[in-house]
Short mmCIF file of C-alpha atoms and ligand atoms in Angstrom, two decimals:
data_model
loop_
_atom_site.label_atom_id
_atom_site.label_comp_id
_atom_site.label_asym_id
_atom_site.label_seq_id
_atom_site.Cartn_x
_atom_site.Cartn_y
_atom_site.Cartn_z
CA MET A 1 -6.50 19.73 13.81
CA LYS A 2 -7.01 15.74 12.84
CA ALA A 3 -3.21 14.71 12.60
CA ARG A 4 -2.44 13.91 8.43
CA VAL A 5 -2.00 9.80 7.99
CA LEU A 6 -0.47 9.33 4.38
CA SER A 7 0.52 6.08 2.94
CA GLY A 8 1.85 4.93 -0.71
CA VAL A 9 0.64 1.84 -2.96
CA GLN A 10 2.58 0.97 -6.64
CA PRO A 11 0.26 1.41 -9.66
CA THR A 12 1.61 -2.17 -10.87
CA GLY A 13 -0.08 -5.69 -10.57
CA ASN A 14 -3.08 -6.26 -10.09
CA LEU A 15 -4.14 -4.41 -6.80
CA HIS A 16 -5.34 -8.65 -5.14
CA ILE A 17 -7.01 -9.00 -1.39
CA GLY A 18 -3.54 -9.24 0.55
CA ASN A 19 -3.65 -5.84 -0.50
CA TYR A 20 -6.88 -5.16 0.59
CA LEU A 21 -7.42 -7.47 3.95
CA GLY A 22 -3.97 -6.13 4.95
CA ALA A 23 -3.90 -2.39 4.12
CA LEU A 24 -7.02 -0.80 2.29
CA LYS A 25 -9.78 -2.27 4.64
CA ASN A 26 -8.13 -0.45 7.85
CA TRP A 27 -7.56 2.60 5.77
CA VAL A 28 -11.26 2.88 5.16
CA LYS A 29 -11.54 2.35 8.55
CA ILE A 30 -9.86 4.90 9.87
CA GLN A 31 -9.92 8.04 7.27
CA TYR A 32 -12.38 10.10 8.86
CA ASP A 33 -10.51 9.66 12.27
CA TYR A 34 -7.47 11.59 10.48
CA GLU A 35 -6.74 14.29 7.25
CA SER A 36 -5.82 10.33 5.53
CA ILE A 37 -3.77 11.08 2.48
CA PHE A 38 -3.62 8.37 -0.19
CA CYS A 39 -0.97 8.61 -2.92
CA ILE A 40 -0.08 6.09 -6.50
CA VAL A 41 2.84 6.60 -5.95
CA ASP A 42 3.55 6.50 -9.50
CA LEU A 43 6.99 7.19 -9.78
CA HIS A 44 8.17 4.85 -8.06
CA ALA A 45 6.52 2.65 -10.21
CA ILE A 46 9.28 3.19 -12.22
CA THR A 47 11.69 2.02 -10.67
CA ALA A 48 10.83 -0.51 -13.40
CA TYR A 49 10.54 -0.25 -16.76
CA GLN A 50 6.50 0.15 -17.03
CA LYS A 51 4.64 0.77 -20.74
CA PRO A 52 3.36 4.04 -20.73
CA GLU A 53 -0.07 2.74 -21.77
CA GLU A 54 -0.04 0.47 -18.89
CA LEU A 55 1.15 3.22 -15.93
CA ARG A 56 -1.27 5.61 -17.36
CA SER A 57 -4.37 3.21 -16.86
CA ASN A 58 -3.32 1.26 -13.48
CA ILE A 59 -3.32 4.53 -12.35
CA HIS A 60 -6.76 4.97 -13.14
CA GLN A 61 -7.55 1.69 -11.88
CA LEU A 62 -6.06 1.77 -8.95
CA ALA A 63 -7.28 4.83 -7.77
CA ALA A 64 -11.09 3.61 -8.80
CA LEU A 65 -10.17 0.24 -6.52
CA PHE A 66 -9.36 2.21 -3.69
CA ILE A 67 -12.70 4.74 -3.71
CA ALA A 68 -14.77 0.95 -5.03
CA SER A 69 -12.79 0.10 -1.54
CA GLY A 70 -14.42 2.72 0.51
CA ILE A 71 -12.58 5.17 0.31
CA ASP A 72 -14.32 8.53 0.82
CA PRO A 73 -12.46 11.40 -2.27
CA LYS A 74 -14.42 13.78 -0.24
CA HIS A 75 -13.12 13.24 2.78
CA SER A 76 -9.81 11.13 1.59
CA SER A 77 -6.97 12.87 -1.20
CA ILE A 78 -6.48 10.28 -3.63
CA LEU A 79 -3.48 11.42 -5.90
CA ALA A 80 -1.14 10.74 -8.57
CA GLN A 81 2.62 11.29 -6.96
CA SER A 82 3.54 12.41 -10.14
CA SER A 83 0.81 15.12 -10.13
CA VAL A 84 2.47 17.12 -7.39
CA PRO A 85 6.26 17.40 -7.88
CA GLY A 86 7.16 18.57 -5.26
CA HIS A 87 7.88 14.84 -4.42
CA SER A 88 10.26 14.71 -6.75
CA GLU A 89 11.24 18.69 -5.18
CA LEU A 90 11.19 16.81 -2.52
CA ALA A 91 13.60 13.79 -3.13
CA TRP A 92 16.13 15.51 -4.61
CA MET A 93 16.88 17.30 -1.36
CA PHE A 94 17.29 14.91 0.31
CA THR A 95 19.03 12.98 -1.76
CA CYS A 96 22.03 15.47 -0.72
CA VAL A 97 21.85 14.93 2.40
CA THR A 98 21.42 11.04 2.71
CA PRO A 99 24.57 9.56 3.33
CA LEU A 100 24.68 6.36 0.27
CA GLY A 101 25.75 3.25 3.17
CA TRP A 102 22.41 4.16 4.67
CA LEU A 103 21.02 3.12 1.22
CA GLU A 104 22.84 0.92 0.21
CA ARG A 105 22.05 -1.18 3.48
CA MET A 106 18.39 -1.30 2.80
CA THR A 107 17.02 -5.27 2.73
CA GLN A 108 15.04 -4.10 0.06
CA PHE A 109 18.24 -2.47 -2.06
CA LYS A 110 19.91 -5.62 -2.01
CA ALA A 111 17.52 -8.00 -2.59
CA LYS A 112 15.95 -6.13 -5.59
CA SER A 113 20.36 -5.42 -7.06
CA GLU A 114 21.56 -9.19 -6.19
CA GLY A 115 22.54 -10.34 -9.43
CA GLN A 116 21.95 -8.49 -11.28
CA GLU A 117 24.15 -6.55 -14.00
CA ILE A 118 22.66 -3.55 -13.60
CA ILE A 119 20.79 -1.60 -11.37
CA GLY A 120 19.01 1.37 -11.75
CA ASP A 121 19.80 4.37 -9.62
CA GLY A 122 16.18 4.50 -8.90
CA ILE A 123 16.83 1.87 -7.08
CA LEU A 124 18.63 2.77 -4.96
CA GLN A 125 17.14 6.20 -3.96
CA TYR A 126 13.55 4.70 -4.04
CA PRO A 127 13.12 4.86 -0.26
CA VAL A 128 14.72 8.47 -0.26
CA LEU A 129 11.65 9.61 -2.12
CA MET A 130 9.01 7.81 0.07
CA ALA A 131 10.89 9.84 3.01
CA ALA A 132 9.71 12.61 -0.11
CA ASP A 133 6.16 11.45 0.19
CA ILE A 134 5.89 11.39 3.59
CA LEU A 135 7.83 14.55 5.04
CA LEU A 136 6.14 16.32 1.72
CA TYR A 137 3.02 16.54 3.41
CA GLN A 138 4.38 16.42 7.50
CA ALA A 139 2.08 13.46 8.05
CA LYS A 140 2.78 12.23 11.29
CA ILE A 141 0.94 7.85 10.70
CA VAL A 142 2.12 6.55 8.21
CA PRO A 143 0.47 2.86 7.76
CA VAL A 144 1.68 0.21 6.31
CA GLY A 145 2.95 -3.40 6.67
CA ASP A 146 5.83 -3.84 8.29
CA ASP A 147 8.00 -4.79 4.54
CA GLN A 148 8.66 -0.65 5.04
CA ARG A 149 9.15 -0.60 8.01
CA GLN A 150 13.01 -0.35 7.48
CA HIS A 151 11.73 2.10 4.89
CA LEU A 152 10.03 4.10 7.40
CA GLU A 153 12.72 4.23 9.70
CA LEU A 154 15.07 5.57 6.92
CA THR A 155 12.06 8.27 6.03
CA ARG A 156 13.25 9.35 10.60
CA ASP A 157 16.21 9.20 10.01
CA ILE A 158 16.24 12.03 7.08
CA ALA A 159 14.07 14.06 8.97
CA GLN A 160 15.91 14.45 12.04
CA ARG A 161 19.54 14.65 9.57
CA PHE A 162 17.90 17.66 7.66
CA ASN A 163 16.71 19.27 10.71
CA SER A 164 19.65 19.33 12.05
CA LEU A 165 22.09 20.63 9.63
CA TYR A 166 19.27 22.49 9.24
CA GLY A 167 17.14 23.89 11.31
CA GLU A 168 13.43 21.99 12.40
CA THR A 169 11.85 20.97 9.32
CA PHE A 170 9.78 18.13 9.47
CA VAL A 171 7.63 16.88 11.54
CA ILE A 172 9.24 13.30 12.20
CA PRO A 173 6.77 10.27 11.33
CA GLU A 174 6.11 8.37 14.29
CA THR A 175 7.06 4.35 13.82
CA LYS A 176 5.18 2.05 15.69
CA LEU A 177 2.68 0.80 12.52
CA PRO A 178 -0.62 0.57 14.20
CA LEU A 179 -2.39 0.02 11.35
CA VAL A 180 -1.62 -3.89 11.41
CA GLY A 181 -4.43 -6.18 8.82
CA ALA A 182 -4.21 -9.73 8.48
CA ARG A 183 -1.26 -11.15 6.62
CA VAL A 184 -2.67 -12.73 3.53
CA MET A 185 0.09 -16.00 2.27
CA GLY A 186 0.13 -17.31 -1.33
CA LEU A 187 -2.86 -19.59 -2.67
CA ASP A 188 -0.25 -21.55 -4.33
CA ASP A 189 2.19 -21.54 -1.66
CA PRO A 190 1.24 -20.11 2.28
CA THR A 191 5.03 -19.96 3.50
CA ALA A 192 5.43 -16.46 0.86
CA LYS A 193 3.11 -13.37 1.57
CA MET A 194 0.68 -12.57 -1.53
CA SER A 195 2.54 -10.65 -3.75
CA LYS A 196 1.76 -8.33 -6.50
CA SER A 197 4.70 -9.35 -8.91
CA ALA A 198 4.04 -13.28 -7.84
CA THR A 199 3.20 -15.05 -11.59
CA GLY A 200 1.40 -18.35 -10.94
CA ALA A 201 -2.36 -18.25 -11.52
CA GLY A 202 -2.88 -19.87 -8.74
CA HIS A 203 -1.51 -17.01 -6.11
CA ALA A 204 -3.67 -14.83 -5.37
CA ILE A 205 -6.87 -13.34 -5.71
CA ALA A 206 -7.28 -9.82 -8.06
CA LEU A 207 -9.86 -7.49 -6.53
CA LEU A 208 -11.54 -7.78 -9.83
CA ASP A 209 -11.65 -11.58 -10.76
CA ASP A 210 -15.00 -13.48 -11.02
CA PRO A 211 -16.35 -15.65 -9.01
CA SER A 212 -15.31 -18.69 -10.92
CA ALA A 213 -12.08 -17.38 -11.61
CA ILE A 214 -11.81 -16.63 -7.15
CA ARG A 215 -13.50 -20.23 -6.62
CA LYS A 216 -11.21 -21.87 -8.92
CA LYS A 217 -8.52 -20.82 -6.88
CA ILE A 218 -9.48 -21.25 -3.63
CA MET A 219 -9.72 -25.41 -4.45
CA ARG A 220 -7.09 -25.12 -5.84
CA ALA A 221 -4.60 -23.92 -2.51
CA THR A 222 -2.66 -24.79 -1.89
CA THR A 223 -3.56 -27.74 2.30
CA ASP A 224 -1.30 -29.79 3.73
CA SER A 225 -2.11 -34.21 4.41
CA ASN A 226 -4.38 -34.12 7.65
CA PRO A 227 -8.03 -34.43 6.15
CA THR A 228 -10.19 -31.80 7.85
CA VAL A 229 -9.41 -28.58 10.26
CA ASN A 230 -8.02 -29.18 13.08
CA PHE A 231 -6.56 -25.49 15.54
CA GLY A 232 -4.45 -27.20 16.87
CA ASN A 233 -2.33 -28.36 13.97
CA ALA A 234 -3.39 -26.68 11.13
CA GLY A 235 -0.52 -26.25 8.02
CA PRO A 236 0.25 -23.10 7.09
CA GLY A 237 -2.59 -23.26 3.71
CA VAL A 238 -5.15 -23.62 6.26
CA VAL A 239 -4.40 -21.19 8.81
CA ASN A 240 -4.11 -18.44 5.22
CA LEU A 241 -7.99 -19.79 4.11
CA LEU A 242 -9.37 -19.61 7.89
CA SER A 243 -7.60 -16.09 8.21
CA ILE A 244 -8.57 -14.80 4.51
CA HIS A 245 -12.60 -16.40 5.89
CA GLN A 246 -12.03 -14.59 9.25
CA ALA A 247 -10.46 -10.96 8.25
CA PHE A 248 -13.67 -10.72 5.29
CA THR A 249 -16.35 -12.47 7.81
CA GLU A 250 -14.88 -10.58 10.93
CA TRP A 251 -16.25 -13.29 12.77
CA THR A 252 -15.20 -14.00 15.61
CA ASP A 253 -11.89 -16.55 17.31
CA GLY A 254 -14.72 -18.84 18.73
CA GLN A 255 -17.31 -18.51 15.34
CA MET A 256 -14.55 -19.66 13.28
CA ARG A 257 -13.55 -22.09 15.93
CA THR A 258 -17.12 -23.55 16.39
CA HIS A 259 -18.15 -23.24 12.50
CA PHE A 260 -14.78 -25.22 10.61
CA GLU A 261 -13.54 -27.59 13.22
CA GLY A 262 -13.86 -30.71 12.22
CA MET A 263 -14.57 -29.53 9.11
CA ARG A 264 -13.43 -31.28 6.00
CA TYR A 265 -10.56 -29.03 3.55
CA GLY A 266 -13.28 -29.43 0.72
CA ASP A 267 -15.71 -28.13 2.22
CA LEU A 268 -13.65 -25.52 4.22
CA LYS A 269 -12.70 -23.96 0.43
CA LYS A 270 -16.26 -24.16 -0.33
CA THR A 271 -17.08 -21.50 2.59
CA VAL A 272 -14.28 -19.19 2.27
CA ALA A 273 -14.64 -19.02 -1.79
CA GLU A 274 -18.34 -17.63 -0.71
CA ALA A 275 -16.99 -15.57 1.80
CA VAL A 276 -15.15 -14.04 -0.81
CA VAL A 277 -17.03 -14.36 -3.65
CA GLU A 278 -19.81 -12.44 -1.03
CA GLY A 279 -17.04 -9.54 0.76
CA LEU A 280 -15.43 -8.99 -2.86
CA ALA A 281 -19.31 -7.95 -4.14
CA PRO A 282 -20.00 -4.50 -3.73
CA ILE A 283 -16.45 -3.48 -4.37
CA GLN A 284 -17.44 -4.78 -7.57
CA ALA A 285 -19.95 -3.68 -8.33
CA LYS A 286 -18.99 0.10 -7.14
CA TYR A 287 -16.19 -0.54 -9.19
CA LYS A 288 -18.61 -0.92 -12.31
CA GLU A 289 -20.17 2.18 -11.52
CA ILE A 290 -17.44 4.43 -10.42
CA THR A 291 -15.45 3.30 -14.11
CA ALA A 292 -19.21 3.77 -16.36
CA ASP A 293 -17.98 7.45 -16.16
CA PRO A 294 -14.96 7.47 -17.49
CA GLY A 295 -14.74 11.14 -16.41
CA TYR A 296 -14.85 10.46 -12.83
CA VAL A 297 -11.91 9.00 -11.49
CA PRO A 298 -9.95 11.63 -13.42
CA SER A 299 -11.69 14.27 -11.35
CA ILE A 300 -10.84 12.17 -8.14
CA LEU A 301 -7.28 12.57 -9.04
CA LYS A 302 -7.43 16.20 -10.18
CA GLU A 303 -9.58 16.56 -7.00
CA GLY A 304 -6.28 15.15 -4.94
CA ALA A 305 -4.27 16.56 -6.47
CA ALA A 306 -5.49 20.42 -5.88
CA ARG A 307 -6.34 19.71 -1.76
CA VAL A 308 -2.11 19.07 -1.53
CA SER A 309 -0.81 20.90 -3.47
CA PRO A 310 -1.23 23.93 -0.65
CA ILE A 311 0.36 21.48 1.56
CA ALA A 312 2.69 20.55 -0.76
CA GLN A 313 4.14 23.85 -1.78
CA GLU A 314 4.55 25.48 2.33
CA THR A 315 6.73 22.32 3.17
CA VAL A 316 8.68 22.77 -0.18
CA GLU A 317 9.08 26.34 0.30
CA LEU A 318 10.37 26.21 3.94
CA THR A 319 12.75 23.22 3.09
CA LYS A 320 14.49 25.85 0.33
CA LYS A 321 13.88 28.91 2.50
CA ARG A 322 16.67 26.63 5.30
CA MET A 323 18.86 25.22 2.95
CA GLY A 324 19.43 28.22 1.02
CA LEU A 325 18.00 27.66 -3.07
CA TYR A 326 17.05 30.60 -4.73
CA SER A 327 12.52 31.14 -4.22
CA LEU A 328 11.23 33.70 -6.60
CA ALA A 329 7.68 33.04 -3.79
N1 LIG B 1 7.34 1.70 -0.83
C1 LIG B 1 5.35 1.25 -1.15
C2 LIG B 1 5.38 -0.30 -1.39
O1 LIG B 1 5.49 -0.56 -2.10
C3 LIG B 1 4.63 2.02 -1.07
C4 LIG B 1 4.64 3.79 -1.17
C5 LIG B 1 6.16 4.75 -1.17
C6 LIG B 1 4.88 4.12 0.16
N2 LIG B 1 5.44 5.70 -1.26
C7 LIG B 1 5.50 5.83 -0.11
C8 LIG B 1 3.81 3.67 1.90
C9 LIG B 1 4.82 7.08 1.32
C10 LIG B 1 3.51 4.76 2.37
C11 LIG B 1 4.01 6.52 2.33
O2 LIG B 1 4.44 -0.89 0.07
#
């Protein structure tokens, strides 16, 4: 049996080339080596207020972008987290075995709650729900970025604590993050990771940006005071543009150097922009094709939920049984 891989993305903001090159592109590559589950984590999204209509349409858009990027819904399950009740059920059971101190220590919690007058309980519970996402399917491999490492470690701690209190129940997921993609930085500020929540117009390239928007953003990207590309001494903005190009084209380091060393920044930007336009064209075409039928994406989400539900139900039943909770099954 193939090992199970699970990852999640929040249906908030616009998916951008950082999400694609850093995560999705790798998921596409490895999906057939595993039993793959890709979860649109709408329950995590509501830890911050979401306009209901917007949230629902973001869920559909994200599912469509997964498919357009190459996730094969015939093989991989794509589902909305809230459509499988086991995520919430397991999260509560985990809440009850998780020491408060573990949650208060999370760097993401500290960052999100700092200076806030009102701190939603959901912000604190966020990683418990993430643990439930993973352990509900007994997933072994969790391809996430380095910023999620602490949450993954907490998931292991919760699983171990549960297992020691109630007996072996959960598979402990691996901590190694096997799929490091490109780390894409903001175009306007190459010292910060490209982010969905950053508001600057020139910060990120969304997967659905049209060619003229892509060109405009890249032509305005921050570089440095050198006149031309110098591989030995390139500032973070130039490094970022080069790594975006390399991630799209999959050129070797040698090819990159031969092509770009000594190139003027204006020409570098033009070349990178064309690589991005070309790299996104098939994704955008596929997106257009699959969203032309408004019934298609909802049918995929339904199919995904139906495929994983038996696994979720089995885990929830087992967990309830271990804890002595009441079951009609
Ligand atoms: N917290 C993750 C992020 O912001 C999203 C996420 C939720 C997730 N549940 C998950 C990732 C389960 C991997 C597995 O990126």
